[in-house]
Short mmCIF file of N, CA and C in Angstrom, two decimals:
data_model
loop_
_atom_site.label_atom_id
_atom_site.label_comp_id
_atom_site.label_asym_id
_atom_site.label_seq_id
_atom_site.Cartn_x
_atom_site.Cartn_y
_atom_site.Cartn_z
N UNK A 162 7.54 -36.60 -40.63
CA UNK A 162 7.64 -35.80 -39.40
C UNK A 162 6.10 -35.35 -39.01
N UNK A 163 5.66 -35.59 -37.97
CA UNK A 163 4.38 -34.88 -37.36
C UNK A 163 4.98 -33.86 -36.37
N UNK A 164 4.46 -32.82 -36.52
CA UNK A 164 4.92 -31.57 -35.58
C UNK A 164 3.97 -30.36 -35.66
N UNK A 165 3.84 -29.46 -34.84
CA UNK A 165 3.13 -28.35 -35.13
C UNK A 165 3.98 -27.47 -35.89
N UNK A 166 3.09 -26.44 -36.65
CA UNK A 166 3.55 -25.67 -37.76
C UNK A 166 4.98 -24.98 -37.35
N UNK A 167 5.23 -24.50 -36.07
CA UNK A 167 6.35 -23.96 -35.75
C UNK A 167 7.34 -24.67 -35.75
N UNK A 168 7.48 -26.15 -35.27
CA UNK A 168 8.43 -27.22 -35.45
C UNK A 168 8.58 -27.37 -36.46
N UNK A 169 7.96 -27.46 -37.68
CA UNK A 169 8.12 -27.58 -39.02
C UNK A 169 9.06 -26.53 -39.79
N UNK A 170 8.40 -25.49 -39.39
CA UNK A 170 9.32 -24.30 -39.88
C UNK A 170 10.58 -24.10 -39.70
N UNK A 171 10.67 -24.27 -38.31
CA UNK A 171 12.07 -24.29 -37.59
C UNK A 171 13.01 -25.14 -38.24
N UNK A 172 12.79 -26.65 -38.70
CA UNK A 172 13.23 -27.64 -39.42
C UNK A 172 13.66 -27.12 -40.82
N UNK A 173 12.64 -26.65 -41.46
CA UNK A 173 12.74 -26.05 -42.77
C UNK A 173 13.95 -24.88 -42.76
N UNK A 174 13.55 -24.12 -41.85
CA UNK A 174 14.80 -22.96 -41.57
C UNK A 174 16.21 -23.52 -41.62
N UNK A 175 16.21 -24.53 -40.59
CA UNK A 175 17.55 -24.94 -40.47
C UNK A 175 18.03 -25.93 -41.56
N UNK A 176 17.43 -26.25 -42.51
CA UNK A 176 17.60 -27.20 -43.56
C UNK A 176 17.54 -28.61 -43.34
N UNK A 177 16.92 -28.91 -42.27
CA UNK A 177 16.51 -30.33 -41.96
C UNK A 177 15.38 -30.85 -42.52
N UNK A 178 14.74 -30.04 -43.14
CA UNK A 178 13.42 -30.52 -43.87
C UNK A 178 13.30 -29.38 -45.08
N UNK A 179 12.83 -30.38 -46.20
CA UNK A 179 12.75 -29.86 -47.44
C UNK A 179 11.34 -28.87 -47.62
N UNK A 180 10.28 -29.61 -47.16
CA UNK A 180 9.23 -28.93 -47.45
C UNK A 180 8.20 -29.60 -46.26
N UNK A 181 6.99 -29.15 -46.08
CA UNK A 181 6.05 -29.69 -45.11
C UNK A 181 4.79 -29.38 -45.51
N UNK A 182 3.75 -30.03 -45.01
CA UNK A 182 2.58 -29.72 -45.15
C UNK A 182 1.83 -29.22 -44.02
N UNK A 183 1.01 -27.94 -43.88
CA UNK A 183 0.71 -27.53 -42.60
C UNK A 183 -0.65 -26.94 -42.80
N UNK A 184 -1.39 -26.85 -41.96
CA UNK A 184 -2.94 -25.92 -41.92
C UNK A 184 -2.69 -24.71 -41.41
N UNK A 185 -3.29 -23.90 -42.01
CA UNK A 185 -3.18 -22.19 -41.87
C UNK A 185 -2.11 -21.54 -42.60
N UNK A 186 -2.31 -20.29 -42.58
CA UNK A 186 -0.84 -19.65 -42.90
C UNK A 186 0.34 -19.55 -42.12
N UNK A 187 1.22 -19.33 -42.63
CA UNK A 187 2.65 -19.23 -42.07
C UNK A 187 2.89 -17.87 -42.46
N UNK A 188 3.25 -17.06 -41.24
CA UNK A 188 3.86 -15.79 -41.59
C UNK A 188 5.46 -15.69 -41.25
N UNK A 189 6.16 -16.03 -41.98
CA UNK A 189 7.48 -16.07 -42.10
C UNK A 189 8.12 -15.48 -43.34
N UNK A 190 8.71 -14.36 -43.41
CA UNK A 190 9.38 -13.92 -44.82
C UNK A 190 10.25 -14.89 -45.41
N UNK A 191 10.88 -15.90 -44.88
CA UNK A 191 11.73 -16.84 -45.34
C UNK A 191 10.99 -18.16 -45.78
N UNK A 192 9.96 -18.23 -45.68
CA UNK A 192 8.85 -19.37 -45.97
C UNK A 192 8.10 -18.85 -47.18
N UNK A 193 8.09 -19.87 -48.13
CA UNK A 193 6.96 -19.83 -49.27
C UNK A 193 5.89 -20.69 -48.94
N UNK A 194 4.56 -20.16 -48.83
CA UNK A 194 3.45 -21.04 -49.17
C UNK A 194 2.98 -21.07 -50.33
N UNK A 195 2.31 -22.40 -50.44
CA UNK A 195 1.38 -22.62 -51.60
C UNK A 195 0.30 -23.58 -51.25
N UNK A 196 -0.75 -22.80 -51.27
CA UNK A 196 -2.24 -23.38 -50.91
C UNK A 196 -2.55 -24.52 -51.89
N UNK A 197 -2.66 -25.76 -51.22
CA UNK A 197 -2.84 -27.05 -51.82
C UNK A 197 -4.74 -27.30 -51.60
N UNK A 198 -5.04 -26.86 -50.86
CA UNK A 198 -6.58 -27.15 -50.83
C UNK A 198 -7.06 -26.81 -49.53
N UNK A 199 -8.52 -27.04 -49.30
CA UNK A 199 -9.03 -26.81 -48.12
C UNK A 199 -9.86 -27.98 -47.87
N UNK A 200 -10.54 -27.96 -46.52
CA UNK A 200 -11.65 -28.65 -45.94
C UNK A 200 -12.31 -28.01 -44.83
N UNK A 201 -13.40 -28.80 -44.62
CA UNK A 201 -14.14 -28.05 -43.61
C UNK A 201 -13.75 -28.82 -42.28
N UNK A 202 -14.37 -28.11 -41.12
CA UNK A 202 -14.35 -28.74 -39.66
C UNK A 202 -15.86 -29.37 -39.58
N UNK A 203 -16.13 -30.31 -39.00
CA UNK A 203 -17.45 -31.01 -38.79
C UNK A 203 -17.60 -30.69 -37.50
N UNK A 204 -18.72 -30.33 -37.00
CA UNK A 204 -19.23 -30.64 -35.54
C UNK A 204 -20.06 -31.92 -35.61
N UNK A 205 -19.84 -32.75 -34.81
CA UNK A 205 -20.66 -34.06 -34.79
C UNK A 205 -20.27 -34.74 -33.63
N UNK A 206 -21.31 -35.73 -33.40
CA UNK A 206 -21.49 -36.43 -32.09
C UNK A 206 -21.94 -37.97 -32.26
N UNK A 207 -22.21 -38.82 -31.44
CA UNK A 207 -22.56 -40.21 -31.41
C UNK A 207 -24.12 -40.04 -31.99
N UNK A 208 -24.87 -40.81 -32.47
CA UNK A 208 -26.05 -40.79 -33.40
C UNK A 208 -27.04 -40.86 -32.18
N UNK A 209 -26.87 -40.98 -30.92
CA UNK A 209 -27.85 -41.23 -29.87
C UNK A 209 -27.67 -39.87 -28.93
N UNK A 210 -26.58 -39.04 -29.20
CA UNK A 210 -26.48 -38.01 -28.30
C UNK A 210 -27.31 -36.87 -28.35
N UNK A 211 -28.06 -36.40 -27.39
CA UNK A 211 -29.05 -35.38 -27.47
C UNK A 211 -28.74 -33.99 -27.71
N UNK A 212 -29.05 -33.68 -29.14
CA UNK A 212 -28.85 -32.24 -29.71
C UNK A 212 -29.25 -32.03 -30.90
N UNK A 213 -29.69 -30.96 -31.16
CA UNK A 213 -30.53 -30.38 -32.23
C UNK A 213 -29.51 -30.77 -33.58
N UNK A 214 -30.04 -31.07 -34.54
CA UNK A 214 -29.35 -31.06 -35.81
C UNK A 214 -28.76 -29.75 -36.43
N UNK A 215 -29.46 -28.71 -35.76
CA UNK A 215 -28.72 -27.48 -36.16
C UNK A 215 -28.32 -26.55 -35.09
N UNK A 216 -27.16 -26.03 -34.86
CA UNK A 216 -27.02 -24.94 -33.99
C UNK A 216 -26.26 -23.71 -34.24
N UNK A 217 -26.41 -22.57 -33.64
CA UNK A 217 -25.57 -21.62 -33.94
C UNK A 217 -24.29 -22.01 -33.10
N UNK A 218 -23.11 -21.32 -33.63
CA UNK A 218 -21.60 -21.78 -33.14
C UNK A 218 -21.64 -21.80 -31.64
N UNK A 219 -22.12 -20.49 -31.33
CA UNK A 219 -22.06 -20.12 -29.78
C UNK A 219 -22.97 -21.26 -28.88
N UNK A 220 -23.76 -21.86 -29.37
CA UNK A 220 -24.58 -22.94 -28.69
C UNK A 220 -23.87 -24.01 -28.43
N UNK A 221 -22.86 -24.33 -29.16
CA UNK A 221 -21.82 -25.32 -29.00
C UNK A 221 -21.23 -25.02 -27.54
N UNK A 222 -21.03 -24.01 -27.10
CA UNK A 222 -20.70 -23.89 -25.52
C UNK A 222 -21.68 -24.45 -24.33
N UNK A 223 -22.74 -24.76 -24.88
CA UNK A 223 -23.77 -25.56 -23.72
C UNK A 223 -23.68 -26.89 -23.60
N UNK A 224 -22.68 -27.63 -24.39
CA UNK A 224 -22.14 -29.08 -24.31
C UNK A 224 -20.90 -29.29 -24.12
N UNK A 225 -20.93 -30.60 -23.80
CA UNK A 225 -19.44 -31.15 -23.35
C UNK A 225 -18.71 -31.21 -24.78
N UNK A 226 -17.53 -30.42 -25.03
CA UNK A 226 -16.83 -30.09 -26.14
C UNK A 226 -15.69 -31.07 -26.21
N UNK A 227 -15.20 -31.66 -27.19
CA UNK A 227 -14.12 -32.72 -27.56
C UNK A 227 -13.29 -31.88 -28.49
N UNK A 228 -12.33 -31.36 -28.32
CA UNK A 228 -11.52 -30.59 -29.09
C UNK A 228 -10.20 -30.64 -29.23
N UNK A 229 -9.54 -30.38 -30.26
CA UNK A 229 -7.92 -30.32 -30.57
C UNK A 229 -7.66 -29.34 -29.48
N UNK A 230 -6.06 -29.61 -28.96
CA UNK A 230 -5.43 -28.95 -28.01
C UNK A 230 -5.57 -27.21 -28.50
N UNK A 231 -5.50 -26.32 -27.48
CA UNK A 231 -5.67 -24.83 -27.75
C UNK A 231 -4.22 -24.54 -28.42
N UNK A 232 -4.57 -23.66 -29.55
CA UNK A 232 -3.35 -23.33 -30.12
C UNK A 232 -3.18 -23.90 -31.40
N UNK A 233 -3.75 -25.32 -31.73
CA UNK A 233 -3.51 -26.00 -32.91
C UNK A 233 -4.39 -25.15 -33.97
N UNK A 234 -3.92 -25.46 -35.31
CA UNK A 234 -4.66 -24.65 -36.52
C UNK A 234 -6.31 -24.77 -36.52
N UNK A 235 -6.71 -25.96 -36.23
CA UNK A 235 -8.22 -26.46 -36.20
C UNK A 235 -8.60 -25.71 -35.09
N UNK A 236 -8.15 -25.67 -33.66
CA UNK A 236 -8.67 -25.09 -32.70
C UNK A 236 -8.76 -23.66 -32.94
N UNK A 237 -7.71 -22.93 -33.47
CA UNK A 237 -7.76 -21.48 -33.71
C UNK A 237 -8.72 -20.96 -34.59
N UNK A 238 -9.20 -21.72 -35.73
CA UNK A 238 -10.40 -21.34 -36.20
C UNK A 238 -11.76 -21.33 -35.77
N UNK A 239 -11.92 -22.16 -34.85
CA UNK A 239 -12.95 -22.32 -33.97
C UNK A 239 -13.18 -21.03 -32.82
N UNK A 240 -11.86 -21.00 -32.17
CA UNK A 240 -11.75 -19.83 -31.12
C UNK A 240 -11.81 -18.50 -31.85
N UNK A 241 -11.31 -18.44 -33.15
CA UNK A 241 -11.29 -16.87 -33.98
C UNK A 241 -13.11 -16.88 -34.21
N UNK A 242 -13.52 -17.73 -34.63
CA UNK A 242 -15.20 -17.63 -34.97
C UNK A 242 -15.91 -17.20 -33.86
N UNK A 243 -15.60 -17.97 -32.43
CA UNK A 243 -16.28 -17.56 -31.27
C UNK A 243 -16.03 -16.39 -31.00
N UNK A 244 -14.71 -15.91 -31.02
CA UNK A 244 -13.98 -14.55 -30.59
C UNK A 244 -14.96 -13.37 -31.45
N UNK A 245 -15.30 -13.43 -32.81
CA UNK A 245 -16.20 -12.73 -33.38
C UNK A 245 -17.37 -12.37 -33.03
N UNK A 246 -17.91 -13.56 -31.98
CA UNK A 246 -19.31 -13.45 -31.61
C UNK A 246 -19.07 -12.83 -29.96
N UNK A 247 -18.00 -12.64 -29.46
CA UNK A 247 -17.88 -12.25 -28.15
C UNK A 247 -17.80 -13.43 -27.45
N UNK A 248 -17.71 -14.74 -27.79
CA UNK A 248 -17.51 -15.82 -26.95
C UNK A 248 -16.08 -16.36 -26.62
N UNK A 249 -15.81 -17.34 -25.73
CA UNK A 249 -14.96 -18.25 -25.74
C UNK A 249 -15.04 -19.46 -25.05
N UNK A 250 -14.02 -20.45 -25.38
CA UNK A 250 -14.27 -21.92 -24.62
C UNK A 250 -13.68 -21.77 -23.31
N UNK A 251 -14.47 -21.76 -22.51
CA UNK A 251 -13.90 -21.65 -20.78
C UNK A 251 -13.29 -23.24 -20.37
N UNK A 252 -14.05 -24.05 -20.75
CA UNK A 252 -13.80 -25.44 -20.09
C UNK A 252 -14.27 -26.68 -20.91
N UNK A 253 -13.63 -27.07 -21.89
CA UNK A 253 -14.04 -28.18 -22.82
C UNK A 253 -13.80 -29.54 -22.05
N UNK A 254 -14.66 -30.37 -22.23
CA UNK A 254 -14.59 -31.42 -21.69
C UNK A 254 -13.18 -32.19 -21.57
N UNK A 255 -12.91 -32.17 -22.83
CA UNK A 255 -11.64 -32.87 -23.34
C UNK A 255 -10.80 -32.20 -24.37
N UNK A 256 -9.43 -32.16 -24.21
CA UNK A 256 -8.88 -31.62 -25.29
C UNK A 256 -7.61 -32.64 -25.70
N UNK A 257 -7.04 -32.79 -26.95
CA UNK A 257 -6.32 -33.95 -27.15
C UNK A 257 -5.58 -33.54 -28.60
N UNK A 258 -4.15 -34.02 -28.67
CA UNK A 258 -3.48 -33.92 -29.78
C UNK A 258 -3.74 -34.85 -30.88
N UNK A 259 -4.84 -35.88 -30.35
CA UNK A 259 -5.04 -36.88 -31.39
C UNK A 259 -6.48 -36.76 -32.25
N UNK A 260 -6.49 -36.64 -33.46
CA UNK A 260 -8.00 -36.78 -33.98
C UNK A 260 -8.57 -38.10 -33.47
N UNK A 261 -7.80 -39.32 -33.67
CA UNK A 261 -8.31 -40.47 -33.26
C UNK A 261 -9.04 -40.77 -31.89
N UNK A 262 -8.36 -40.04 -31.21
CA UNK A 262 -8.80 -40.15 -29.56
C UNK A 262 -10.12 -39.36 -29.61
N UNK A 263 -10.01 -38.24 -29.95
CA UNK A 263 -11.29 -37.34 -30.04
C UNK A 263 -12.40 -37.95 -30.68
N UNK A 264 -12.38 -38.61 -31.86
CA UNK A 264 -13.01 -39.38 -32.64
C UNK A 264 -14.04 -40.62 -31.75
N UNK A 265 -12.87 -41.21 -31.11
CA UNK A 265 -13.24 -42.54 -30.42
C UNK A 265 -14.45 -42.14 -29.30
N UNK A 266 -13.91 -40.86 -28.93
CA UNK A 266 -14.58 -40.59 -27.50
C UNK A 266 -16.05 -39.67 -27.93
N UNK A 267 -15.97 -39.03 -29.15
CA UNK A 267 -17.36 -38.56 -29.66
C UNK A 267 -18.29 -39.78 -30.08
N UNK A 268 -17.60 -40.64 -30.63
CA UNK A 268 -18.50 -42.03 -31.03
C UNK A 268 -19.12 -42.70 -29.77
N UNK A 269 -18.39 -42.83 -28.94
CA UNK A 269 -18.99 -43.22 -27.50
C UNK A 269 -19.83 -42.56 -26.79
N UNK A 270 -20.49 -41.30 -27.36
CA UNK A 270 -21.39 -40.73 -26.74
C UNK A 270 -21.17 -39.65 -25.63
N UNK A 271 -19.72 -39.03 -25.58
CA UNK A 271 -19.29 -38.22 -24.56
C UNK A 271 -19.11 -36.71 -24.90
N UNK A 272 -19.80 -36.43 -26.15
CA UNK A 272 -19.74 -34.96 -26.34
C UNK A 272 -19.95 -34.63 -27.91
N UNK A 273 -19.50 -33.35 -28.18
CA UNK A 273 -19.79 -32.79 -29.40
C UNK A 273 -18.26 -32.59 -29.83
N UNK A 274 -17.54 -33.15 -30.69
CA UNK A 274 -16.36 -33.06 -31.36
C UNK A 274 -16.48 -32.01 -32.73
N UNK A 275 -15.20 -31.50 -33.03
CA UNK A 275 -15.14 -30.85 -34.20
C UNK A 275 -13.73 -31.47 -34.67
N UNK A 276 -13.52 -31.80 -35.81
CA UNK A 276 -12.49 -32.29 -36.66
C UNK A 276 -12.90 -32.13 -38.26
N UNK A 277 -11.80 -32.36 -39.05
CA UNK A 277 -12.09 -31.99 -40.36
C UNK A 277 -12.61 -33.07 -40.73
N UNK A 278 -13.42 -32.99 -41.89
CA UNK A 278 -14.29 -33.75 -42.71
C UNK A 278 -13.76 -34.99 -43.05
N UNK A 279 -12.91 -35.05 -43.58
CA UNK A 279 -11.94 -36.22 -43.89
C UNK A 279 -11.65 -37.16 -42.68
N UNK A 280 -11.47 -36.64 -41.58
CA UNK A 280 -11.19 -37.58 -40.54
C UNK A 280 -12.49 -38.45 -40.00
N UNK A 281 -13.94 -37.54 -40.09
CA UNK A 281 -14.90 -38.14 -39.54
C UNK A 281 -15.58 -38.73 -40.95
N UNK A 282 -15.28 -38.62 -42.11
CA UNK A 282 -16.29 -38.85 -43.21
C UNK A 282 -16.72 -40.70 -43.21
N UNK A 283 -15.89 -41.40 -42.80
CA UNK A 283 -16.14 -42.87 -42.77
C UNK A 283 -17.28 -42.89 -41.83
N UNK A 284 -17.04 -42.43 -40.73
CA UNK A 284 -18.21 -42.69 -39.61
C UNK A 284 -19.41 -41.91 -39.99
N UNK A 285 -19.48 -40.87 -40.72
CA UNK A 285 -20.60 -40.11 -40.99
C UNK A 285 -21.20 -41.01 -42.14
N UNK A 286 -20.45 -41.40 -42.98
CA UNK A 286 -21.29 -42.24 -44.11
C UNK A 286 -21.70 -43.57 -43.40
N UNK A 287 -21.18 -44.08 -42.38
CA UNK A 287 -21.65 -45.46 -41.94
C UNK A 287 -22.74 -45.45 -40.95
N UNK A 288 -23.09 -44.13 -40.55
CA UNK A 288 -24.20 -43.81 -39.64
C UNK A 288 -23.69 -44.01 -38.19
N UNK A 289 -22.57 -44.03 -37.87
CA UNK A 289 -22.17 -44.29 -36.50
C UNK A 289 -21.98 -43.01 -35.67
N UNK A 290 -22.05 -41.76 -36.25
CA UNK A 290 -21.94 -40.42 -35.85
C UNK A 290 -22.88 -39.63 -36.70
N UNK A 291 -23.27 -38.46 -36.14
CA UNK A 291 -24.29 -37.45 -37.05
C UNK A 291 -23.64 -36.13 -37.03
N UNK A 292 -23.63 -35.47 -37.92
CA UNK A 292 -23.38 -34.07 -38.08
C UNK A 292 -24.12 -33.23 -37.60
N UNK A 293 -23.59 -32.03 -37.04
CA UNK A 293 -24.45 -31.10 -36.29
C UNK A 293 -24.19 -29.79 -37.25
N UNK A 294 -25.47 -29.20 -38.00
CA UNK A 294 -24.94 -28.05 -39.01
C UNK A 294 -24.90 -26.87 -38.10
N UNK A 295 -23.83 -26.08 -38.49
CA UNK A 295 -23.56 -25.13 -37.70
C UNK A 295 -23.77 -23.63 -38.71
N UNK A 296 -24.02 -22.54 -38.06
CA UNK A 296 -24.70 -21.42 -38.64
C UNK A 296 -23.33 -20.84 -39.32
N UNK A 297 -22.16 -21.07 -39.03
CA UNK A 297 -20.78 -20.53 -39.43
C UNK A 297 -20.08 -21.69 -40.00
N UNK A 298 -19.65 -21.61 -41.27
CA UNK A 298 -18.77 -22.53 -41.78
C UNK A 298 -17.35 -22.67 -41.17
N UNK A 299 -16.72 -23.50 -40.98
CA UNK A 299 -15.40 -23.80 -40.19
C UNK A 299 -14.65 -24.46 -41.49
N UNK A 300 -13.80 -23.60 -42.20
CA UNK A 300 -12.94 -23.98 -42.96
C UNK A 300 -11.64 -23.74 -42.83
N UNK A 301 -10.77 -25.02 -43.18
CA UNK A 301 -9.21 -24.77 -42.85
C UNK A 301 -8.49 -24.83 -44.25
N UNK A 302 -7.63 -24.32 -44.41
CA UNK A 302 -6.69 -24.38 -45.54
C UNK A 302 -5.47 -25.02 -45.27
N UNK A 303 -4.94 -25.86 -46.28
CA UNK A 303 -3.70 -26.64 -45.99
C UNK A 303 -2.65 -26.15 -47.06
N UNK A 304 -1.33 -25.81 -46.64
CA UNK A 304 -0.25 -25.38 -47.56
C UNK A 304 0.59 -26.34 -47.56
N UNK A 305 1.58 -26.30 -48.55
CA UNK A 305 2.75 -26.82 -48.48
C UNK A 305 3.68 -25.69 -48.59
N UNK A 306 4.80 -25.78 -47.44
CA UNK A 306 5.77 -24.73 -47.05
C UNK A 306 7.00 -25.23 -47.37
N UNK A 307 7.86 -24.46 -47.82
CA UNK A 307 9.30 -24.54 -47.97
C UNK A 307 10.06 -23.28 -47.92
N UNK A 308 11.53 -23.51 -47.74
CA UNK A 308 12.37 -22.05 -47.62
C UNK A 308 12.29 -21.63 -48.88
N UNK A 309 12.22 -20.15 -48.57
CA UNK A 309 11.94 -19.32 -50.08
C UNK A 309 13.20 -19.44 -50.89
N UNK A 310 14.44 -19.80 -50.45
CA UNK A 310 15.66 -19.98 -51.29
C UNK A 310 15.97 -21.34 -51.70
N UNK A 311 15.27 -22.14 -51.16
CA UNK A 311 15.60 -23.80 -51.34
C UNK A 311 15.28 -23.88 -52.99
N UNK A 312 16.41 -24.57 -53.45
CA UNK A 312 16.44 -25.02 -55.13
C UNK A 312 16.12 -26.54 -54.69
N UNK A 313 15.35 -27.01 -55.40
CA UNK A 313 14.92 -28.48 -55.32
C UNK A 313 15.72 -29.21 -56.48
N UNK A 314 16.36 -30.19 -56.20
CA UNK A 314 16.72 -31.26 -57.24
C UNK A 314 15.58 -31.58 -58.08
N UNK A 315 15.86 -32.06 -59.23
CA UNK A 315 15.03 -32.54 -60.27
C UNK A 315 14.17 -33.54 -59.16
N UNK A 316 14.52 -34.65 -58.77
CA UNK A 316 13.61 -35.73 -57.92
C UNK A 316 12.89 -35.02 -56.83
N UNK A 317 13.53 -34.12 -56.21
CA UNK A 317 12.87 -33.35 -54.70
C UNK A 317 11.59 -32.69 -55.57
N UNK A 318 11.74 -31.91 -56.75
CA UNK A 318 10.63 -31.06 -57.44
C UNK A 318 9.57 -32.02 -57.70
N UNK A 319 10.03 -33.09 -58.17
CA UNK A 319 9.16 -34.07 -58.70
C UNK A 319 8.13 -34.77 -57.40
N UNK A 320 8.91 -34.95 -56.39
CA UNK A 320 8.37 -35.44 -55.20
C UNK A 320 7.22 -34.15 -54.78
N UNK A 321 7.56 -32.97 -54.42
CA UNK A 321 6.95 -31.90 -54.04
C UNK A 321 5.86 -31.68 -55.01
N UNK A 322 5.92 -31.71 -56.21
CA UNK A 322 4.82 -31.62 -57.29
C UNK A 322 3.89 -32.63 -56.91
N UNK A 323 4.31 -33.81 -56.82
CA UNK A 323 3.30 -34.96 -56.45
C UNK A 323 2.63 -35.09 -55.30
N UNK A 324 3.38 -34.70 -54.34
CA UNK A 324 2.53 -34.61 -53.11
C UNK A 324 1.46 -33.31 -53.12
N UNK A 325 1.77 -32.30 -53.86
CA UNK A 325 0.85 -30.91 -54.19
C UNK A 325 -0.47 -31.50 -54.81
N UNK A 326 -0.18 -32.44 -56.11
CA UNK A 326 -1.22 -32.96 -56.71
C UNK A 326 -2.13 -33.99 -56.11
N UNK A 327 -1.53 -34.55 -55.13
CA UNK A 327 -2.10 -35.80 -54.37
C UNK A 327 -2.98 -35.23 -53.55
N UNK A 328 -2.54 -34.32 -52.92
CA UNK A 328 -3.21 -34.00 -51.55
C UNK A 328 -4.34 -32.81 -52.33
N UNK A 329 -4.28 -32.00 -53.23
CA UNK A 329 -5.07 -30.98 -53.80
C UNK A 329 -6.53 -32.07 -54.49
N UNK A 330 -6.01 -33.04 -55.07
CA UNK A 330 -7.11 -34.01 -55.66
C UNK A 330 -8.05 -34.49 -54.32
N UNK A 331 -7.25 -34.64 -53.30
CA UNK A 331 -7.97 -35.50 -52.15
C UNK A 331 -8.73 -34.50 -51.40
N UNK A 332 -8.61 -33.23 -51.55
CA UNK A 332 -9.04 -32.20 -50.65
C UNK A 332 -10.24 -31.47 -51.54
N UNK A 333 -10.00 -31.27 -52.66
CA UNK A 333 -11.15 -30.86 -53.38
C UNK A 333 -11.98 -31.50 -54.28
#
């Protein structure tokens, strides 16, 4: 199931889902969160997009931005860091719920995107996009969440621990 954190929490609380993987902290007294790893958000663009290789975070606002939708965990990280500097995103060139769409549009030279490193790693290594170094690190944390009273069966526990281990190894 792919859903926003609130939807996943609702399903866990109703008993429709045993556990989920979410970006960012969850503040619900009935939900247990276990940190499984972190990665960073990367600012990037096509190799021929005219932009310096290093920018201050607030300088991103001078460019066409290709972003996740407002309220998504990755977007909240960016919005929070800009708010610290007294800035906010007024009119991004594009917002999408799809990392693949954002990546495709950035590869085609239509602006600067911010996505998790893992999403854009292959394109960075292939040289089809270039990373823009920012003065502020943008890190996201990933958690496995479950109902605080959930009693896992032996098989569910093994599945939970396997997911936790695989994701931790992949991210760290």
